[in-house]
Amino acid sequence: MEKVSRRNFMKKAVAVSAGAGIASTVFSQKSSAEEKEASQEKFIFPKSFIFGAGTAAYQIEGAWNVDGKGESIWDRWTHMQGNTKYNADVACDHYNRWKEDVAIMKQLNLDCYRFSISWPRVMPDGKGKINQKGLDFYKKLTDELLNNGIKPAITLFHWDTPQKLQDLGGWANRDIVDWFADYANIMFKALGDRVPIWTTHNEPWVFTIAGHTYGKQAPGLKDLPTALLTTHNALLAHGKAVQAYRASGSKGKMGITLSTSWNLPSDEKNENDIKAANLIRRSHIEWFSDPIYKGAYPEDVWKKYADAGIPMPEIKPGDMSLIQSPIDFLGLNFYGPNVVKHEDDNYWPYGVRFLNERSDLGSNMWKADELTRMLLFISDRYNKPEMMITENGYNGADTDFVDRNNKIQDVIRKEYTYQHIKAVYDAIQQGVNMSAYLHWSFIDNFEWGTWSRMGLVYRDYANNNRIIKESGYWYANIIKDKCLLF
Ligand code: NOJ
């Protein structure tokens, strides 16, 4: 990979064209605008590097009860009064507009589109009967992507557990390991020959710990012991699906996507704050990645829970080796760092408090350098695995606006994205094995009840029409040349 300043790039171009007998004076006629551009640095990525964007089934498809789809825990959650202001019954109507959406992806030059399969669309009860119409939807979408030269990247599970399985205990019922593997197998049979990138779960910390402890998202439980049990079952299900993928003979890459709680101590000189930040990171990232790469849960986190009197999940013989089934890459979602302060044991169970600010982070709380640091940390810890940024993007709910020419101005998203792609570039320069950057999101989506705008494509709430944002056009250029330039 080569980093060239715009000035050196021009010099090289002069040399090449002079060598080819083209008058080099062409370059002496450059305008001052080009001179200005010449002072900008370009960051060139390898040709094989994948740039793309992603979505999640529940957040964009709509058609929640159409063509035989079963209910998911998110349908149930958003239909219960008081949980969320909106539901995603229609969402972006992607179930009907998928062709138009793929055409927009093509305009964006996406190398790859990451989407999730709605488990209850394919298996309305979560097990047993297959809903052929649901499966056909994903086949059509996949083929349309491939016909347009866009690599499909499938997430098997992005939080929408079939409600029928939730009624049997959902992720707290160990039988889900087999239910999930059966569902995964159906997908491998249907699309394993065509889809080059797969992940089992999206952000297991969120649907296990957050979904079962804080009561703020489906399934809305408030019970940490159950939450810890669901983490173990989710990891077992992941391992079993990885093994099923290998057994299916499919030749693509299989991984998992983790959310990343990358924590900064509130006071960088305070030992207790540093320890607190590490503990939270370990309870969030390493709780999932250590079992996968090292075959063990982080001991200190396990002890912290056990010492707090929490009944821990039972680990049966063979569990850890199943979880450790080798994966091809690690997907990471990164939005920004958190700030953590040590507190006493009243802050059960971790003894920490999250702060909304630290003076050097500014009001937006971003610090893209921290993405580079995190990638280096994870790369070192697991001996340089292949990694992809499976999500990163700016939540611009308040800042995107339609200008007088019907253009969507979202300059902050551009700046945010520039800085984070640059952070990935810096990690690569330092030897980290990064193969993809997938922006979140392709289109303004449900955002789990908030409709916060995060897309490269604007969705008109009134009529569901799509307009590519200015950040989208900018990103399309980056992808075209595999070159980061503002
Ligand atoms: C992570 C989740 O995977 C995705 O569903 C969500 O919309 C984004 N974060 C942005 O909040």
Coordinates of C-alpha atoms and ligand atoms in Angstrom, one line a residue:
M1 CA 0.0 0.0 0.0
E2 CA 1.3 3.4 -0.9
K3 CA 0.9 6.7 0.7
V4 CA 1.6 9.6 -1.7
S5 CA 1.1 13.2 -1.1
R6 CA -0.8 14.9 -3.8
R7 CA 2.4 16.8 -4.7
N8 CA 4.4 13.6 -5.2
F9 CA 1.5 12.1 -7.1
M10 CA 1.6 15.0 -9.5
K11 CA 5.4 14.6 -9.8
K12 CA 5.1 10.9 -10.6
A13 CA 2.3 11.7 -13.1
V14 CA 4.6 14.2 -14.8
A15 CA 7.4 11.7 -15.0
V16 CA 5.1 9.0 -16.5
S17 CA 3.6 11.3 -19.1
A18 CA 6.9 12.8 -20.1
G19 CA 8.2 9.2 -20.5
A20 CA 5.3 8.5 -22.8
G21 CA 6.1 11.5 -24.9
I22 CA 3.2 13.6 -23.7
A23 CA 4.2 17.3 -23.2
S24 CA 4.9 17.8 -19.5
T25 CA 3.9 21.4 -20.0
V26 CA 0.3 20.3 -19.5
F27 CA 1.1 20.3 -15.8
S28 CA 2.6 23.8 -15.8
Q29 CA -0.8 25.1 -16.9
K30 CA -2.4 23.9 -13.7
S31 CA -4.8 26.3 -12.1
S32 CA -4.5 27.5 -8.5
A33 CA -7.4 25.2 -7.6
E34 CA -5.3 22.3 -8.6
E35 CA -2.3 23.7 -6.8
K36 CA -4.5 23.9 -3.7
E37 CA -5.5 20.3 -4.2
A38 CA -1.8 19.4 -4.7
S39 CA -1.2 20.3 -1.0
Q40 CA -3.8 17.6 0.1
E41 CA -2.6 14.2 1.1
K42 CA -4.0 11.1 -0.6
F43 CA -4.2 7.8 1.2
I44 CA -4.3 4.9 -1.2
F45 CA -5.7 1.6 -0.2
P46 CA -4.9 -1.7 -1.8
K47 CA -7.1 -2.7 -4.8
S48 CA -8.4 -5.7 -2.8
F49 CA -9.6 -3.5 0.1
I50 CA -13.4 -3.6 0.3
F51 CA -15.4 -0.5 0.9
G52 CA -19.1 -0.9 1.5
A53 CA -22.1 -0.1 3.6
G54 CA -24.6 -2.1 5.8
T55 CA -28.1 -2.4 7.1
A56 CA -30.1 -4.7 9.3
A57 CA -33.3 -6.6 8.3
Y58 CA -35.6 -5.2 11.0
Q59 CA -34.4 -1.7 10.5
I60 CA -35.1 -1.4 6.7
E61 CA -37.3 -4.2 5.3
G62 CA -40.8 -3.5 6.7
A63 CA -43.3 -6.1 5.5
W64 CA -43.3 -7.3 9.1
N65 CA -46.2 -9.8 8.6
V66 CA -46.2 -10.2 4.8
D67 CA -45.7 -13.4 2.7
G68 CA -45.6 -15.7 5.7
K69 CA -43.1 -13.9 7.9
G70 CA -43.3 -14.8 11.5
E71 CA -43.2 -12.3 14.4
S72 CA -39.8 -11.3 15.9
I73 CA -39.1 -10.0 19.3
W74 CA -38.6 -6.6 17.8
D75 CA -42.1 -6.7 16.2
R76 CA -43.4 -7.6 19.6
W77 CA -41.4 -4.9 21.4
T78 CA -42.3 -2.0 19.2
H79 CA -45.9 -3.0 19.1
M80 CA -46.1 -2.8 22.9
Q81 CA -47.2 0.6 24.0
G82 CA -44.6 2.8 25.7
N83 CA -41.5 1.0 24.5
T84 CA -40.7 3.0 21.4
K85 CA -42.2 6.0 19.7
Y86 CA -42.2 4.2 16.3
N87 CA -42.3 0.7 14.9
A88 CA -40.7 -0.7 11.8
D89 CA -43.8 -2.2 10.2
V90 CA -43.0 -0.4 7.0
A91 CA -39.5 1.0 7.8
C92 CA -37.7 1.8 4.5
D93 CA -40.0 -0.5 2.6
H94 CA -36.9 -2.3 1.4
Y95 CA -38.8 -5.5 1.0
N96 CA -40.5 -3.9 -1.9
R97 CA -37.9 -1.5 -3.0
W98 CA -34.9 -3.8 -3.0
K99 CA -34.2 -3.4 -6.7
E100 CA -34.2 0.3 -6.5
D101 CA -31.9 0.1 -3.5
V102 CA -29.4 -2.1 -5.3
A103 CA -29.4 0.4 -8.2
I104 CA -28.5 3.1 -5.7
M105 CA -25.7 0.9 -4.2
K106 CA -24.3 0.7 -7.7
Q107 CA -24.3 4.5 -8.0
L108 CA -22.4 4.6 -4.7
N109 CA -19.8 2.2 -6.2
L110 CA -20.2 -0.1 -3.2
D111 CA -17.8 -3.1 -3.4
C112 CA -19.9 -4.8 -0.8
Y113 CA -23.3 -4.6 0.8
R114 CA -23.7 -6.0 4.3
F115 CA -27.3 -7.0 5.2
S116 CA -28.9 -9.4 7.7
I117 CA -31.4 -12.1 7.2
S118 CA -34.6 -12.0 9.2
W119 CA -34.7 -15.4 10.9
P120 CA -38.5 -15.4 11.3
R121 CA -38.9 -14.4 7.6
V122 CA -37.2 -17.6 6.6
M123 CA -38.5 -19.7 9.5
P124 CA -41.7 -18.2 11.0
D125 CA -41.5 -20.3 14.1
G126 CA -37.7 -20.1 14.3
K127 CA -37.5 -23.9 13.8
G128 CA -39.2 -26.5 11.7
K129 CA -41.0 -25.1 8.7
I130 CA -39.2 -23.0 6.0
N131 CA -41.0 -20.1 4.5
Q132 CA -40.0 -20.4 0.8
K133 CA -41.2 -16.8 0.0
G134 CA -38.9 -15.4 2.7
L135 CA -36.0 -17.4 1.4
D136 CA -36.7 -16.3 -2.2
F137 CA -36.5 -12.7 -1.1
Y138 CA -32.9 -13.1 0.0
K139 CA -32.1 -15.1 -3.1
K140 CA -33.4 -12.4 -5.4
L141 CA -31.5 -9.7 -3.4
T142 CA -28.3 -11.7 -3.5
D143 CA -28.5 -12.3 -7.2
E144 CA -29.3 -8.7 -7.9
L145 CA -26.2 -7.6 -6.0
L146 CA -24.0 -10.1 -7.8
N147 CA -25.4 -9.0 -11.1
N148 CA -24.3 -5.5 -10.2
G149 CA -20.9 -6.5 -9.2
I150 CA -21.5 -6.0 -5.4
K151 CA -20.4 -8.6 -3.0
P152 CA -23.1 -9.6 -0.6
A153 CA -22.0 -9.9 3.1
I154 CA -24.6 -11.7 5.2
T155 CA -25.2 -11.4 8.9
L156 CA -27.2 -14.3 10.1
F157 CA -28.5 -12.7 13.2
H158 CA -29.0 -9.0 13.8
W159 CA -31.2 -9.2 17.0
D160 CA -34.6 -10.2 15.6
T161 CA -35.1 -13.5 17.4
P162 CA -38.3 -15.3 16.3
Q163 CA -40.9 -14.5 19.0
K164 CA -41.9 -18.2 19.0
L165 CA -38.4 -19.1 20.2
Q166 CA -38.5 -16.3 22.7
D167 CA -41.6 -17.9 24.1
L168 CA -39.4 -20.9 24.8
G169 CA -36.8 -18.9 26.6
G170 CA -35.0 -17.5 23.5
W171 CA -31.2 -17.2 24.0
A172 CA -31.6 -18.3 27.6
N173 CA -32.6 -21.8 26.4
R174 CA -29.6 -23.9 25.4
D175 CA -31.6 -25.6 22.7
I176 CA -31.2 -22.4 20.7
V177 CA -27.7 -23.6 19.8
D178 CA -29.3 -26.3 17.6
W179 CA -32.1 -24.1 16.4
F180 CA -29.6 -21.5 15.2
A181 CA -27.4 -24.0 13.6
D182 CA -30.4 -25.5 11.7
Y183 CA -31.4 -22.0 10.5
A184 CA -27.8 -21.2 9.5
N185 CA -27.6 -24.5 7.6
I186 CA -30.7 -23.5 5.6
M187 CA -29.0 -20.3 4.6
F188 CA -25.7 -22.0 3.7
K189 CA -27.6 -24.4 1.5
A190 CA -29.5 -21.6 -0.2
L191 CA -26.7 -19.1 -0.6
G192 CA -23.4 -20.6 0.5
D193 CA -22.2 -21.0 -3.1
R194 CA -22.7 -17.3 -3.9
V195 CA -22.1 -15.2 -0.8
P196 CA -18.4 -14.6 -0.1
I197 CA -18.7 -13.0 3.4
W198 CA -20.7 -14.3 6.3
T199 CA -21.0 -13.4 10.0
T200 CA -23.0 -15.3 12.6
H201 CA -24.0 -12.6 15.1
N202 CA -24.1 -8.9 15.0
E203 CA -23.0 -7.4 18.3
P204 CA -23.7 -10.2 20.7
W205 CA -23.1 -8.0 23.8
V206 CA -26.1 -5.9 22.8
F207 CA -28.7 -8.6 22.3
T208 CA -27.5 -10.6 25.3
I209 CA -26.2 -8.3 28.0
A210 CA -28.1 -5.1 27.0
G211 CA -31.2 -6.9 25.9
H212 CA -31.5 -9.0 29.1
T213 CA -30.2 -6.5 31.7
Y214 CA -31.4 -3.0 31.1
G215 CA -35.0 -3.5 30.0
K216 CA -34.6 -0.9 27.2
Q217 CA -34.7 -3.1 24.1
A218 CA -36.1 -6.4 23.0
P219 CA -36.7 -8.8 24.7
G220 CA -36.6 -6.2 27.6
L221 CA -35.5 -8.4 30.5
K222 CA -33.7 -7.0 33.6
D223 CA -31.8 -10.0 34.8
L224 CA -28.0 -10.1 34.7
P225 CA -27.7 -13.9 35.5
T226 CA -30.0 -14.6 32.5
A227 CA -28.0 -12.2 30.4
L228 CA -24.8 -14.0 31.2
L229 CA -26.4 -17.3 30.3
T230 CA -27.5 -15.9 27.0
T231 CA -23.9 -14.8 26.2
H232 CA -22.7 -18.4 26.6
N233 CA -25.5 -19.8 24.5
A234 CA -24.9 -17.2 21.8
L235 CA -21.3 -18.1 21.7
L236 CA -22.1 -21.8 21.5
A237 CA -24.6 -21.1 18.7
H238 CA -21.9 -19.1 16.9
G239 CA -19.4 -22.0 17.1
K240 CA -21.9 -24.5 15.9
A241 CA -22.9 -22.3 12.9
V242 CA -19.2 -21.9 12.1
Q243 CA -18.8 -25.7 12.1
A244 CA -21.9 -26.1 9.9
Y245 CA -20.5 -23.6 7.5
R246 CA -17.3 -25.6 7.1
A247 CA -19.3 -28.8 6.8
S248 CA -21.4 -27.2 4.0
G249 CA -18.3 -26.9 1.8
S250 CA -18.9 -23.2 1.2
K251 CA -15.8 -21.3 0.2
G252 CA -16.4 -17.9 1.5
K253 CA -15.2 -16.2 4.7
M254 CA -17.0 -16.7 8.0
G255 CA -16.7 -14.4 11.0
I256 CA -18.6 -12.6 13.8
T257 CA -19.2 -8.9 14.4
L258 CA -18.6 -7.5 17.8
S259 CA -19.6 -4.1 19.3
T260 CA -16.6 -2.4 20.8
S261 CA -16.7 -0.6 24.1
W262 CA -13.4 1.2 23.8
N263 CA -13.0 3.0 27.1
L264 CA -10.9 5.9 28.1
P265 CA -10.3 6.6 31.8
S266 CA -11.8 9.8 33.0
D267 CA -8.5 10.7 34.5
E268 CA -5.6 9.2 32.5
K269 CA -3.3 9.4 35.6
N270 CA -5.7 7.7 38.0
E271 CA -4.8 4.0 38.4
N272 CA -8.4 3.2 39.5
D273 CA -9.9 4.9 36.4
I274 CA -7.5 3.0 34.2
K275 CA -8.4 -0.3 35.8
A276 CA -12.1 0.5 35.5
A277 CA -11.8 1.3 31.8
N278 CA -10.0 -1.9 31.2
L279 CA -12.6 -3.9 33.1
I280 CA -15.4 -2.5 31.1
R281 CA -13.6 -3.2 27.8
R282 CA -12.9 -6.8 28.9
S283 CA -16.5 -7.3 30.0
H284 CA -17.7 -6.1 26.6
I285 CA -15.1 -7.0 23.9
E286 CA -12.9 -9.8 25.4
W287 CA -15.9 -11.5 27.0
F288 CA -16.7 -12.6 23.4
S289 CA -13.4 -12.5 21.6
D290 CA -11.3 -14.3 24.2
P291 CA -13.5 -17.4 24.1
I292 CA -13.4 -17.4 20.3
Y293 CA -9.6 -16.9 20.0
K294 CA -8.3 -18.2 23.3
G295 CA -11.0 -20.6 24.5
A296 CA -11.6 -18.9 27.9
Y297 CA -13.6 -16.1 29.4
P298 CA -11.6 -13.2 30.9
E299 CA -10.9 -14.5 34.4
D300 CA -11.0 -11.1 36.1
V301 CA -14.5 -10.3 34.7
W302 CA -15.8 -13.8 35.6
K303 CA -14.5 -13.3 39.1
K304 CA -16.0 -9.8 39.4
Y305 CA -19.5 -11.3 38.6
A306 CA -19.0 -14.4 40.8
D307 CA -17.8 -12.3 43.7
A308 CA -20.9 -10.1 43.3
G309 CA -22.9 -13.3 44.0
I310 CA -24.2 -13.7 40.4
P311 CA -24.9 -17.3 39.4
M312 CA -22.6 -18.0 36.4
P313 CA -23.4 -20.0 33.3
E314 CA -22.6 -23.7 33.4
I315 CA -19.7 -24.6 31.0
K316 CA -20.1 -28.2 29.8
P317 CA -17.2 -30.3 28.5
G318 CA -16.6 -29.4 24.9
D319 CA -18.2 -26.0 25.1
M320 CA -15.1 -23.9 24.9
S321 CA -13.6 -25.9 22.0
L322 CA -16.9 -25.5 20.1
I323 CA -16.8 -21.7 20.7
Q324 CA -13.2 -21.7 19.5
S325 CA -14.0 -23.1 16.1
P326 CA -11.6 -21.1 13.8
I327 CA -13.1 -18.1 12.1
D328 CA -11.7 -16.3 9.0
F329 CA -12.1 -12.7 10.2
L330 CA -13.2 -10.6 13.1
G331 CA -15.8 -7.9 12.3
L332 CA -15.8 -4.8 14.6
N333 CA -18.3 -2.0 14.9
F334 CA -16.8 1.2 16.2
Y335 CA -18.5 4.6 16.7
G336 CA -16.4 6.4 19.3
P337 CA -14.8 5.9 22.7
N338 CA -16.5 5.9 26.1
V339 CA -15.3 7.7 29.2
V340 CA -15.2 5.6 32.4
K341 CA -14.8 6.7 36.0
H342 CA -14.0 4.4 38.9
E343 CA -16.7 4.3 41.6
D344 CA -17.4 2.3 44.7
D345 CA -19.4 -1.0 44.9
N346 CA -22.7 0.9 45.0
Y347 CA -22.3 0.9 41.2
W348 CA -23.1 -2.7 40.9
P349 CA -21.6 -4.9 39.5
Y350 CA -18.6 -3.2 37.8
G351 CA -18.0 -0.3 40.2
V352 CA -17.8 2.3 37.4
R353 CA -19.8 5.2 36.0
F354 CA -19.9 6.3 32.3
L355 CA -19.4 10.0 31.7
N356 CA -20.7 12.0 28.8
E357 CA -17.7 14.1 28.4
R358 CA -14.0 14.5 28.7
S359 CA -12.6 17.9 27.8
D360 CA -10.2 16.6 25.0
L361 CA -13.0 14.7 23.2
G362 CA -15.1 17.7 22.3
S363 CA -18.9 17.7 22.3
N364 CA -19.2 14.9 19.7
M365 CA -17.0 12.5 21.7
W366 CA -15.1 11.3 18.7
K367 CA -11.5 10.6 18.6
A368 CA -10.7 8.7 15.5
D369 CA -7.1 8.0 16.7
E370 CA -8.7 5.7 19.2
L371 CA -10.0 3.5 16.4
T372 CA -6.4 3.0 15.3
R373 CA -5.3 2.2 18.9
M374 CA -8.1 -0.3 19.3
L375 CA -7.3 -2.1 16.1
L376 CA -3.6 -2.3 17.2
F377 CA -4.7 -3.7 20.6
I378 CA -7.0 -6.4 19.2
S379 CA -4.5 -7.3 16.4
D380 CA -1.7 -7.8 19.0
R381 CA -4.0 -9.7 21.4
Y382 CA -5.0 -12.3 18.9
N383 CA -2.0 -12.6 16.7
K384 CA -3.0 -10.4 13.8
P385 CA -6.3 -11.9 12.7
E386 CA -7.9 -10.5 9.5
M387 CA -10.3 -7.8 10.6
M388 CA -13.1 -5.8 9.0
I389 CA -14.8 -2.6 10.2
T390 CA -18.3 -3.9 9.8
E391 CA -19.9 -0.6 11.1
N392 CA -18.8 2.9 11.5
G393 CA -20.8 6.1 10.8
Y394 CA -22.1 9.4 12.1
N395 CA -25.4 9.8 13.8
G396 CA -26.5 13.0 12.1
A397 CA -30.1 13.2 13.1
D398 CA -29.9 16.9 13.8
T399 CA -27.5 18.0 11.2
D400 CA -28.5 16.6 7.8
F401 CA -30.6 19.0 5.8
V402 CA -32.1 19.4 2.3
D403 CA -30.7 22.5 0.6
R404 CA -32.4 24.8 -2.0
N405 CA -31.2 22.5 -4.8
N406 CA -32.7 19.4 -3.1
K407 CA -29.2 18.2 -2.1
I408 CA -28.7 16.6 1.2
Q409 CA -25.9 18.5 3.0
D410 CA -24.2 16.4 5.7
V411 CA -20.7 17.7 5.9
I412 CA -20.1 16.4 9.4
R413 CA -20.7 12.9 8.2
K414 CA -18.1 13.4 5.6
E415 CA -15.6 14.7 8.1
Y416 CA -16.4 11.9 10.6
T417 CA -16.0 9.2 7.9
Y418 CA -12.8 10.7 6.5
Q419 CA -11.2 10.6 10.0
H420 CA -12.3 7.1 10.7
I421 CA -11.2 5.7 7.3
K422 CA -7.9 7.5 7.8
A423 CA -7.7 5.7 11.2
V424 CA -8.1 2.4 9.4
Y425 CA -5.4 3.4 7.0
D426 CA -3.1 4.2 9.8
A427 CA -3.7 0.8 11.4
I428 CA -2.8 -0.9 8.1
Q429 CA 0.4 1.2 8.0
Q430 CA 1.3 -0.3 11.3
G431 CA 0.8 -3.8 10.2
V432 CA -2.9 -4.5 11.1
N433 CA -4.6 -6.9 8.8
M434 CA -7.6 -5.0 7.7
S435 CA -9.6 -6.1 4.7
A436 CA -12.8 -3.9 4.7
Y437 CA -14.5 -0.8 5.9
L438 CA -18.3 -1.0 5.8
H439 CA -20.1 2.2 6.5
W440 CA -23.2 2.4 8.7
S441 CA -25.6 2.8 7.3
F442 CA -26.5 2.5 3.6
I443 CA -29.8 4.4 4.2
D444 CA -31.4 6.3 7.0
N445 CA -33.0 3.5 9.0
F446 CA -35.1 2.7 12.0
E447 CA -32.2 3.0 14.5
W448 CA -34.1 0.8 17.0
G449 CA -36.9 3.2 17.5
T450 CA -35.3 6.6 17.0
W451 CA -35.1 7.0 13.2
S452 CA -31.8 8.9 13.8
R453 CA -30.4 9.6 10.4
M454 CA -27.2 7.6 9.8
G455 CA -27.4 6.8 6.1
L456 CA -25.4 7.7 3.0
V457 CA -28.8 7.8 1.5
Y458 CA -31.5 10.1 2.8
R459 CA -35.0 8.7 3.3
D460 CA -37.9 11.1 2.9
Y461 CA -40.1 10.2 5.9
A462 CA -43.2 11.4 4.0
N463 CA -43.0 9.1 1.0
N464 CA -40.0 6.8 1.5
N465 CA -38.2 8.3 -1.5
R466 CA -34.4 8.1 -1.5
I467 CA -31.8 10.8 -2.2
I468 CA -28.1 10.2 -2.2
K469 CA -26.5 12.5 0.4
E470 CA -23.4 14.6 -0.4
S471 CA -21.4 12.2 1.8
G472 CA -22.7 9.4 -0.4
Y473 CA -21.3 11.0 -3.6
W474 CA -18.0 11.7 -1.7
Y475 CA -17.8 8.1 -0.6
A476 CA -18.5 6.9 -4.1
N477 CA -15.4 8.7 -5.3
I478 CA -13.2 7.3 -2.5
I479 CA -14.3 3.8 -3.5
K480 CA -13.8 4.4 -7.2
D481 CA -10.1 5.2 -6.8
K482 CA -9.5 3.3 -3.5
C483 CA -8.1 6.6 -2.4
L484 CA -9.0 8.7 0.6
L485 CA -9.2 12.4 -0.1
F486 CA -11.4 15.0 1.4
Ligands
NOJ1 C1 -24.9 -1.0 15.9 C2 -26.0 -1.9 15.4 O1 -25.4 -3.1 14.9 C3 -26.9 -1.3 14.4 O2 -28.0 -2.0 14.3 C4 -27.2 0.2 14.9 O3 -28.2 0.7 14.1 C5 -25.9 0.9 14.8 N1 -25.1 0.4 15.9 C6 -26.0 2.4 15.0 O4 -26.6 2.8 16.2

